[in-house]
mmCIF file of C-alpha atoms in Angstrom:
data_model
loop_
_atom_site.group_PDB
_atom_site.id
_atom_site.type_symbol
_atom_site.label_atom_id
_atom_site.label_comp_id
_atom_site.label_asym_id
_atom_site.label_seq_id
_atom_site.Cartn_x
_atom_site.Cartn_y
_atom_site.Cartn_z
ATOM 1 C CA MET K 176 10.373 15.992 -5.255
ATOM 2 C CA GLY K 177 11.743 15.663 -2.116
ATOM 3 C CA ILE K 178 10.924 12.415 0.210
ATOM 4 C CA VAL K 179 10.809 14.862 3.994
ATOM 5 C CA SER K 180 10.223 12.268 5.847
ATOM 6 C CA ALA K 181 7.659 8.887 6.542
ATOM 7 C CA ALA K 182 6.095 7.442 9.782
ATOM 8 C CA LEU K 183 4.312 4.118 10.185
ATOM 9 C CA TRP K 184 2.276 3.918 12.690
ATOM 10 C CA LEU K 185 0.963 0.549 14.110
ATOM 11 C CA PRO K 186 -1.467 -0.122 16.858
ATOM 12 C CA HIS K 187 -0.012 -2.475 20.248
ATOM 13 C CA GLY K 188 -2.979 -4.903 19.422
ATOM 14 C CA ARG K 189 -1.488 -8.571 17.694
ATOM 15 C CA ASP K 190 -3.187 -11.409 16.607
ATOM 16 C CA THR K 191 -0.742 -14.272 16.080
ATOM 17 C CA ALA K 192 -1.348 -16.860 13.632
ATOM 18 C CA ALA K 193 -0.719 -19.598 16.061
ATOM 19 C CA ASP K 194 -3.686 -18.466 17.706
ATOM 20 C CA ALA K 195 -5.632 -18.254 14.759
ATOM 21 C CA VAL K 196 -4.696 -21.347 13.154
ATOM 22 C CA ALA K 197 -5.769 -22.764 16.489
ATOM 23 C CA GLU K 198 -8.380 -21.762 17.156
ATOM 24 C CA GLY K 199 -9.625 -22.327 13.988
ATOM 25 C CA ARG K 200 -10.214 -19.178 12.554
ATOM 26 C CA LEU K 201 -7.103 -20.411 10.219
ATOM 27 C CA GLU K 202 -6.206 -23.211 8.174
ATOM 28 C CA ALA K 203 -2.432 -24.365 8.824
ATOM 29 C CA ARG K 204 -1.622 -24.463 5.066
ATOM 30 C CA VAL K 205 -3.234 -21.170 4.680
ATOM 31 C CA ALA K 206 -0.940 -19.951 7.579
ATOM 32 C CA ARG K 207 2.264 -21.254 6.235
ATOM 33 C CA ASP K 208 1.677 -20.150 2.825
ATOM 34 C CA LEU K 209 1.094 -16.901 3.885
ATOM 35 C CA GLY K 210 3.978 -16.560 6.094
ATOM 36 C CA HIS K 211 3.044 -13.739 8.876
ATOM 37 C CA ARG K 212 4.295 -14.606 12.150
ATOM 38 C CA HIS K 213 1.268 -11.771 12.864
ATOM 39 C CA LEU K 214 -1.211 -8.962 12.581
ATOM 40 C CA PRO K 215 -1.664 -5.284 14.394
ATOM 41 C CA VAL K 216 -4.628 -5.137 15.558
ATOM 42 C CA ALA K 217 -7.110 -1.499 16.707
ATOM 43 C CA GLU K 218 -8.175 -2.414 19.459
ATOM 44 C CA ASP K 219 -9.696 0.966 20.630
ATOM 45 C CA VAL K 220 -8.690 3.277 17.185
ATOM 46 C CA SER K 221 -10.399 4.356 14.169
ATOM 47 C CA ALA K 222 -8.878 3.746 11.176
ATOM 48 C CA PRO K 223 -8.376 8.335 10.512
ATOM 49 C CA ASP K 224 -7.264 8.311 14.482
ATOM 50 C CA MET K 225 -4.963 5.936 12.617
ATOM 51 C CA ALA K 226 -4.077 8.533 9.667
ATOM 52 C CA VAL K 227 -3.431 11.252 12.254
ATOM 53 C CA ARG K 228 -1.143 9.959 14.945
ATOM 54 C CA ALA K 229 1.385 8.512 11.751
ATOM 55 C CA ALA K 230 1.089 12.126 9.904
ATOM 56 C CA SER K 231 1.765 13.773 13.356
ATOM 57 C CA GLU K 232 4.351 12.101 13.403
ATOM 58 C CA ALA K 233 5.781 12.600 10.036
ATOM 59 C CA LEU K 234 5.740 16.354 10.594
ATOM 60 C CA GLY K 235 7.204 16.164 13.523
ATOM 61 C CA ARG K 236 10.832 14.890 11.964
ATOM 62 C CA SER K 237 10.682 17.634 9.864
ATOM 63 C CA GLU K 238 10.934 20.978 9.664
ATOM 64 C CA ALA K 239 7.307 21.439 8.237
ATOM 65 C CA VAL K 240 4.351 22.816 10.636
ATOM 66 C CA ALA K 241 0.727 21.225 9.393
ATOM 67 C CA GLY K 242 -0.300 24.626 8.197
ATOM 68 C CA ASP K 243 3.235 24.388 5.890
ATOM 69 C CA LEU K 244 0.627 22.000 4.111
ATOM 70 C CA ALA K 245 -0.627 22.610 0.726
ATOM 71 C CA LEU K 246 -2.335 19.618 0.123
ATOM 72 C CA LEU K 247 -3.376 16.244 1.988
ATOM 73 C CA CYS K 248 -4.434 13.387 0.379
ATOM 74 C CA HIS K 249 -5.451 10.550 2.215
ATOM 75 C CA ALA K 250 -6.099 7.029 0.855
ATOM 76 C CA TRP K 251 -8.312 3.973 2.308
ATOM 77 C CA MET K 252 -10.104 0.636 1.199
ATOM 78 C CA TYR K 253 -11.927 -0.345 4.382
ATOM 79 C CA TYR K 254 -14.993 1.513 6.427
ATOM 80 C CA GLN K 255 -13.367 4.405 7.709
ATOM 81 C CA GLY K 256 -16.309 4.703 10.597
ATOM 82 C CA HIS K 257 -18.978 7.377 8.786
ATOM 83 C CA ASP K 258 -21.653 7.311 6.248
ATOM 84 C CA LEU K 259 -21.227 10.128 3.070
ATOM 85 C CA TRP K 260 -18.526 11.924 5.156
ATOM 86 C CA SER K 261 -14.873 12.705 4.060
ATOM 87 C CA PRO K 262 -11.963 11.273 6.534
ATOM 88 C CA PRO K 263 -9.129 13.537 4.741
ATOM 89 C CA HIS K 264 -11.415 16.938 6.193
ATOM 90 C CA TYR K 265 -10.963 15.155 9.410
ATOM 91 C CA ILE K 266 -7.390 14.177 9.361
ATOM 92 C CA ALA K 267 -6.211 17.512 8.202
ATOM 93 C CA ASP K 268 -8.705 19.385 10.681
ATOM 94 C CA GLN K 269 -7.812 17.276 13.165
ATOM 95 C CA LEU K 270 -3.319 18.020 12.403
ATOM 96 C CA GLY K 271 -4.599 21.931 12.494
ATOM 97 C CA ALA K 272 -3.837 21.430 8.467
ATOM 98 C CA HIS K 273 -6.476 24.842 7.333
ATOM 99 C CA ALA K 274 -5.091 26.097 4.611
ATOM 100 C CA ALA K 275 -4.937 22.346 2.940
ATOM 101 C CA LEU K 276 -6.900 21.125 0.518
ATOM 102 C CA PRO K 277 -8.073 17.809 1.927
ATOM 103 C CA VAL K 278 -8.309 14.641 -0.891
ATOM 104 C CA GLY K 279 -9.821 11.369 -0.386
ATOM 105 C CA VAL K 280 -8.519 8.714 -2.807
ATOM 106 C CA ARG K 281 -10.270 5.364 -2.996
ATOM 107 C CA GLN K 282 -8.245 2.435 -5.346
ATOM 108 C CA ILE K 283 -8.409 -0.642 -3.127
ATOM 109 C CA CYS K 284 -5.127 -1.478 -2.179
ATOM 110 C CA ASN K 285 -3.127 0.647 -5.242
ATOM 111 C CA GLY K 286 -4.733 3.907 -3.040
ATOM 112 C CA GLY K 287 -1.541 4.533 -0.967
ATOM 113 C CA ALA K 288 0.215 4.587 -4.984
ATOM 114 C CA ALA K 289 -2.309 6.596 -6.580
ATOM 115 C CA ALA K 290 -2.496 9.085 -3.475
ATOM 116 C CA LEU K 291 1.344 9.467 -3.649
ATOM 117 C CA GLU K 292 0.977 10.080 -7.479
ATOM 118 C CA LEU K 293 -1.710 12.435 -7.372
ATOM 119 C CA ALA K 294 -0.148 14.796 -4.814
ATOM 120 C CA VAL K 295 3.416 14.531 -7.129
ATOM 121 C CA GLY K 296 0.831 15.642 -10.236
ATOM 122 C CA ARG K 297 -0.814 18.094 -8.345
ATOM 123 C CA MET K 298 2.492 19.767 -6.853
ATOM 124 C CA SER K 299 4.457 19.809 -9.956
ATOM 125 C CA LEU K 300 2.529 22.640 -11.269
ATOM 126 C CA GLU K 301 2.511 24.742 -9.073
ATOM 127 C CA THR K 302 5.298 27.511 -7.742
ATOM 128 C CA GLY K 303 7.052 28.066 -4.734
ATOM 129 C CA VAL K 304 8.181 25.669 -1.569
ATOM 130 C CA ARG K 305 4.951 23.508 -1.044
ATOM 131 C CA TYR K 306 4.679 20.676 0.723
ATOM 132 C CA ALA K 307 1.943 17.789 0.755
ATOM 133 C CA LEU K 308 1.076 14.913 2.848
ATOM 134 C CA VAL K 309 -0.126 10.885 1.728
ATOM 135 C CA THR K 310 -1.588 9.273 4.225
ATOM 136 C CA THR K 311 -3.811 5.856 4.139
ATOM 137 C CA ALA K 312 -5.354 3.992 7.397
ATOM 138 C CA ASP K 313 -7.052 1.035 7.368
ATOM 139 C CA ARG K 314 -8.733 -1.229 10.302
ATOM 140 C CA PHE K 315 -10.250 -4.334 9.213
ATOM 141 C CA VAL K 316 -12.694 -4.903 12.279
ATOM 142 C CA PRO K 317 -14.899 -8.618 12.361
ATOM 143 C CA PRO K 318 -17.732 -9.316 11.986
ATOM 144 C CA GLY K 319 -17.754 -7.587 8.364
ATOM 145 C CA PHE K 320 -13.757 -8.673 7.706
ATOM 146 C CA ASP K 321 -12.121 -11.151 8.565
ATOM 147 C CA ARG K 322 -8.099 -10.104 8.256
ATOM 148 C CA TRP K 323 -6.656 -13.657 7.446
ATOM 149 C CA ARG K 324 -9.974 -15.227 5.256
ATOM 150 C CA SER K 325 -11.330 -12.406 3.423
ATOM 151 C CA ASP K 326 -8.797 -12.829 0.868
ATOM 152 C CA TYR K 327 -6.581 -15.594 -1.293
ATOM 153 C CA GLY K 328 -2.384 -14.604 -0.632
ATOM 154 C CA ALA K 329 -2.713 -12.161 1.657
ATOM 155 C CA ALA K 330 -3.570 -11.364 5.418
ATOM 156 C CA TYR K 331 -4.427 -8.176 6.396
ATOM 157 C CA GLY K 332 -3.041 -5.524 9.173
ATOM 158 C CA ASP K 333 -4.016 -1.770 10.488
ATOM 159 C CA ALA K 334 -2.386 0.511 10.444
ATOM 160 C CA GLY K 335 -1.467 4.270 9.534
ATOM 161 C CA THR K 336 1.453 5.650 7.038
ATOM 162 C CA ALA K 337 1.781 9.064 5.937
ATOM 163 C CA VAL K 338 4.451 10.316 3.277
ATOM 164 C CA LEU K 339 5.859 14.193 3.535
ATOM 165 C CA LEU K 340 6.477 15.805 0.411
ATOM 166 C CA ARG K 341 8.302 18.474 -0.725
ATOM 167 C CA GLN K 342 8.460 20.658 -4.098
ATOM 168 C CA PRO K 343 11.151 21.991 -5.066
ATOM 169 C CA ALA K 344 13.175 18.821 -3.007
ATOM 170 C CA ALA K 345 15.798 20.423 -0.699
ATOM 171 C CA ALA K 346 19.245 19.190 -0.156
ATOM 172 C CA SER K 347 17.730 18.326 4.135
ATOM 173 C CA ASP K 348 15.459 16.126 2.342
ATOM 174 C CA ALA K 349 15.543 12.404 3.196
ATOM 175 C CA LEU K 350 14.956 10.901 0.292
ATOM 176 C CA LEU K 351 14.404 12.035 -3.524
ATOM 177 C CA LEU K 352 11.740 10.443 -5.448
ATOM 178 C CA ARG K 353 12.921 9.893 -9.014
ATOM 179 C CA SER K 354 10.051 8.281 -10.217
ATOM 180 C CA LEU K 355 6.959 6.989 -10.093
ATOM 181 C CA HIS K 356 4.704 5.196 -13.045
ATOM 182 C CA SER K 357 1.649 3.549 -12.341
ATOM 183 C CA ALA K 358 0.110 1.078 -15.617
ATOM 184 C CA ALA K 359 -3.321 -0.628 -15.161
ATOM 185 C CA ALA K 360 -5.142 -3.775 -16.863
ATOM 186 C CA PRO K 361 -9.435 -2.748 -16.424
ATOM 187 C CA GLN K 362 -10.432 -6.144 -17.518
ATOM 188 C CA LEU K 363 -10.006 -7.707 -15.085
ATOM 189 C CA GLU K 364 -11.997 -5.797 -12.570
ATOM 190 C CA GLY K 365 -14.452 -8.418 -12.348
ATOM 191 C CA MET K 366 -12.151 -10.806 -10.760
ATOM 192 C CA HIS K 367 -13.384 -8.586 -6.663
ATOM 193 C CA ARG K 368 -17.209 -8.690 -7.965
ATOM 194 C CA GLY K 369 -17.645 -12.269 -9.607
ATOM 195 C CA ASN K 370 -20.959 -13.019 -10.585
ATOM 196 C CA ASP K 371 -23.027 -10.201 -7.696
ATOM 197 C CA PRO K 372 -25.449 -8.265 -8.602
ATOM 198 C CA PHE K 373 -24.831 -4.849 -7.400
ATOM 199 C CA ALA K 374 -26.033 -4.180 -4.195
ATOM 200 C CA ARG K 375 -28.300 -1.643 -2.056
ATOM 201 C CA LEU K 376 -25.844 -1.414 0.369
ATOM 202 C CA PRO K 377 -22.964 -2.440 2.082
ATOM 203 C CA ARG K 378 -22.294 -6.566 2.532
ATOM 204 C CA ASP K 379 -26.070 -6.579 1.035
ATOM 205 C CA VAL K 380 -25.186 -9.964 -1.055
ATOM 206 C CA SER K 381 -22.238 -11.355 1.989
ATOM 207 C CA PRO K 382 -22.297 -9.940 5.728
ATOM 208 C CA VAL K 383 -18.435 -10.650 5.199
ATOM 209 C CA VAL K 384 -16.155 -9.112 2.898
ATOM 210 C CA ASP K 385 -15.354 -11.969 0.858
ATOM 211 C CA MET K 386 -12.441 -11.795 -1.974
ATOM 212 C CA ARG K 387 -11.789 -15.587 -1.984
ATOM 213 C CA ARG K 388 -15.377 -16.285 -2.845
ATOM 214 C CA THR K 389 -15.915 -13.667 -5.861
ATOM 215 C CA LYS K 390 -11.963 -14.240 -7.712
ATOM 216 C CA ARG K 391 -13.898 -18.254 -7.375
ATOM 217 C CA THR K 392 -15.945 -16.690 -9.514
ATOM 218 C CA TYR K 393 -13.820 -14.978 -12.077
ATOM 219 C CA LEU K 394 -11.822 -17.555 -12.438
ATOM 220 C CA ARG K 395 -14.003 -20.827 -12.730
ATOM 221 C CA GLU K 396 -14.868 -17.950 -15.969
ATOM 222 C CA HIS K 397 -11.515 -17.194 -17.384
ATOM 223 C CA GLY K 398 -8.878 -19.139 -15.663
ATOM 224 C CA THR K 399 -5.782 -18.320 -13.944
ATOM 225 C CA ASP K 400 -3.224 -18.098 -16.757
ATOM 226 C CA ASP K 401 -4.702 -15.070 -18.476
ATOM 227 C CA PHE K 402 -4.240 -12.983 -14.613
ATOM 228 C CA GLN K 403 -0.986 -14.567 -14.211
ATOM 229 C CA LYS K 404 0.094 -13.415 -17.274
ATOM 230 C CA ILE K 405 -1.614 -9.601 -17.392
ATOM 231 C CA ASN K 406 0.196 -9.895 -13.423
ATOM 232 C CA ARG K 407 3.358 -10.303 -14.703
ATOM 233 C CA ASP K 408 3.581 -7.838 -17.728
ATOM 234 C CA MET K 409 2.505 -5.584 -15.962
ATOM 235 C CA ILE K 410 5.274 -5.964 -12.665
ATOM 236 C CA ARG K 411 8.133 -5.679 -15.539
ATOM 237 C CA HIS K 412 6.576 -2.732 -17.401
ATOM 238 C CA VAL K 413 6.011 -1.182 -14.549
ATOM 239 C CA LEU K 414 9.200 -1.744 -13.233
ATOM 240 C CA ARG K 415 11.428 -1.149 -16.852
ATOM 241 C CA ARG K 416 8.912 2.756 -16.876
ATOM 242 C CA ALA K 417 9.873 3.791 -13.697
ATOM 243 C CA LEU K 418 13.693 3.138 -13.866
ATOM 244 C CA GLN K 419 13.369 4.526 -17.666
ATOM 245 C CA ASP K 420 11.792 7.536 -16.336
ATOM 246 C CA ALA K 421 14.427 7.430 -13.267
ATOM 247 C CA GLY K 422 17.167 7.900 -16.183
ATOM 248 C CA VAL K 423 18.061 3.881 -14.068
ATOM 249 C CA ARG K 424 19.541 1.156 -16.047
ATOM 250 C CA PRO K 425 18.351 -2.107 -14.081
ATOM 251 C CA ASP K 426 21.824 -3.127 -13.770
ATOM 252 C CA ASP K 427 22.926 -0.158 -11.832
ATOM 253 C CA PRO K 428 25.016 -0.882 -9.247
ATOM 254 C CA ARG K 429 23.526 1.897 -6.876
ATOM 255 C CA ILE K 430 20.379 0.353 -6.577
ATOM 256 C CA ARG K 431 19.993 -1.368 -3.519
ATOM 257 C CA LEU K 432 17.439 -3.210 -3.054
ATOM 258 C CA ALA K 433 14.032 -4.044 -4.141
ATOM 259 C CA VAL K 434 10.831 -3.786 -2.320
ATOM 260 C CA LEU K 435 8.004 -6.022 -2.111
ATOM 261 C CA PRO K 436 4.659 -5.710 -1.162
ATOM 262 C CA ARG K 437 2.975 -6.918 1.695
ATOM 263 C CA LEU K 438 1.329 -9.930 -0.057
ATOM 264 C CA GLY K 439 1.825 -13.529 1.452
ATOM 265 C CA ALA K 440 4.872 -15.072 0.653
ATOM 266 C CA LYS K 441 3.705 -18.032 -1.790
ATOM 267 C CA VAL K 442 2.377 -15.192 -3.418
ATOM 268 C CA LEU K 443 5.571 -13.468 -3.475
ATOM 269 C CA ASN K 444 7.723 -16.491 -4.255
ATOM 270 C CA ALA K 445 5.648 -17.654 -6.973
ATOM 271 C CA ASP K 446 4.282 -14.244 -9.092
ATOM 272 C CA TRP K 447 6.704 -11.312 -7.608
ATOM 273 C CA ILE K 448 10.458 -12.312 -6.959
ATOM 274 C CA PRO K 449 10.738 -14.753 -9.899
ATOM 275 C CA VAL K 450 9.536 -11.425 -12.249
ATOM 276 C CA LEU K 451 12.205 -9.047 -10.303
ATOM 277 C CA SER K 452 15.263 -10.907 -10.036
ATOM 278 C CA ALA K 453 14.865 -11.847 -13.666
ATOM 279 C CA LEU K 454 15.476 -7.710 -14.267
ATOM 280 C CA LEU K 455 16.961 -6.845 -11.245
ATOM 281 C CA PRO K 456 20.108 -8.628 -9.431
ATOM 282 C CA VAL K 457 18.986 -7.132 -6.079
ATOM 283 C CA PRO K 458 17.812 -8.224 -3.142
ATOM 284 C CA MET K 459 14.107 -8.877 -2.708
ATOM 285 C CA ALA K 460 12.807 -7.595 1.373
ATOM 286 C CA ASP K 461 9.665 -8.418 2.630
ATOM 287 C CA TRP K 462 8.596 -6.685 5.794
ATOM 288 C CA GLY K 463 5.419 -7.762 5.731
ATOM 289 C CA THR K 464 6.409 -11.016 8.257
ATOM 290 C CA ASP K 465 5.907 -9.113 11.247
ATOM 291 C CA THR K 466 2.303 -7.017 9.723
ATOM 292 C CA GLY K 467 0.903 -8.920 7.248
ATOM 293 C CA HIS K 468 -0.972 -6.312 4.548
ATOM 294 C CA LEU K 469 -1.855 -2.954 5.450
ATOM 295 C CA GLY K 470 -4.837 -1.704 2.631
ATOM 296 C CA THR K 471 -3.547 1.039 1.319
ATOM 297 C CA GLY K 472 -0.537 1.371 3.369
ATOM 298 C CA ASP K 473 2.000 -1.081 1.848
ATOM 299 C CA LEU K 474 4.177 1.214 0.065
ATOM 300 C CA ALA K 475 4.109 4.401 1.931
ATOM 301 C CA ALA K 476 4.990 1.374 4.965
ATOM 302 C CA GLY K 477 8.296 0.775 2.329
ATOM 303 C CA LEU K 478 9.398 4.218 2.479
ATOM 304 C CA HIS K 479 9.363 4.349 6.381
ATOM 305 C CA ASP K 480 11.634 1.681 6.436
ATOM 306 C CA VAL K 481 14.095 2.095 3.781
ATOM 307 C CA LEU K 482 14.279 5.748 5.565
ATOM 308 C CA HIS K 483 14.802 3.856 9.464
ATOM 309 C CA GLY K 484 16.351 0.930 8.471
ATOM 310 C CA GLU K 485 18.812 2.700 7.295
ATOM 311 C CA VAL K 486 19.295 0.659 4.114
ATOM 312 C CA LEU K 487 20.763 3.280 1.828
ATOM 313 C CA ARG K 488 24.107 4.737 1.783
ATOM 314 C CA PRO K 489 23.932 8.497 -0.109
ATOM 315 C CA GLY K 490 23.512 8.164 -4.136
ATOM 316 C CA GLU K 491 21.822 4.640 -3.170
ATOM 317 C CA ILE K 492 18.709 3.583 -4.783
ATOM 318 C CA ALA K 493 15.718 1.458 -4.328
ATOM 319 C CA VAL K 494 12.865 0.188 -6.182
ATOM 320 C CA LEU K 495 9.610 -0.040 -4.788
ATOM 321 C CA LEU K 496 6.749 -2.240 -6.005
ATOM 322 C CA ASN K 497 2.692 -2.311 -5.021
ATOM 323 C CA ALA K 498 -0.732 -3.794 -6.905
ATOM 324 C CA GLY K 499 -4.119 -3.229 -6.183
ATOM 325 C CA ALA K 500 -7.596 -4.772 -6.955
ATOM 326 C CA GLY K 501 -8.547 -3.298 -10.521
ATOM 327 C CA PHE K 502 -5.906 -4.363 -10.953
ATOM 328 C CA THR K 503 -3.221 -1.431 -10.930
ATOM 329 C CA TRP K 504 -0.065 -1.495 -10.486
ATOM 330 C CA THR K 505 2.744 1.009 -9.463
ATOM 331 C CA CYS K 506 6.433 1.524 -8.930
ATOM 332 C CA ALA K 507 8.759 4.005 -7.488
ATOM 333 C CA VAL K 508 12.395 4.658 -7.331
ATOM 334 C CA VAL K 509 13.961 6.640 -4.882
ATOM 335 C CA GLU K 510 17.269 7.461 -4.089
ATOM 336 C CA ALA K 511 18.850 8.618 -0.511
ATOM 337 C CA THR K 512 20.608 12.110 -0.343
ATOM 338 C CA ARG K 513 21.920 11.497 3.412
ATOM 339 C CA ARG K 514 21.382 9.517 6.085
#
């Protein structure tokens, strides 16, 4: 599968950690643990419109046009602006992708990776040259969501992303998707539910999305050891399987780097980097310092940075990892085909 292009659209607004601490919206200790200097904030652009802007950019970097798209998968984790409404159909219409099948994907922070996997699976079943577009967008707006305090170990930035795929791959494609593997541990779903009853409407139980509260409830009952073990085991599992599917050994000198999810520095240093470093003798790329966690968009943003940071020479490989509530983990292996 060819990755023709990837785009990351960030709004101009910024909420700095220094301002959040000074205004009492963030504890200084938590700011140090997160390590994010600032978060992008969309003041007047909806989440679906951020996806449209990223998609337009991805298409503009290719020879494809919107009418060539056979599939458009859009992933999100937070409110998209309307009730009982389909954001992917809006995005397709705004682009002029009227021949595309629009599909929405909800898998919390792993949604973008799940949408990519869905697109790859769908495209592999069809013949002829086909294009698919995978978009993500989230806008974490108060008072329903506190981008600094709604979760442990992550602060949330607004962004839209887009990845343009081609099947079969062409020599002109920037990256070759060598493999993509996901695995889940659904027994952990309660971490984002706690003991809350099933509500009648959004935020009926709590006026603000508060993942800290549900996680505290879950961990008081189950402890932290099981989650930490499962998390580390799953990181190893998806990494090993993705490398195996790609026909690449962990010590292959073509592997240039591993791209981390855009979580807080303390979480990455405790739960991700030690596990990955024990298996992959390569640098670990943490590119979330100035964006924070982009909801469903971390993996796509990583693909964008691999491409536009020119970190790979032709034939070199990058490994990208992601995870999301539920829980699900994903690993992608990509190879550079050209500069």
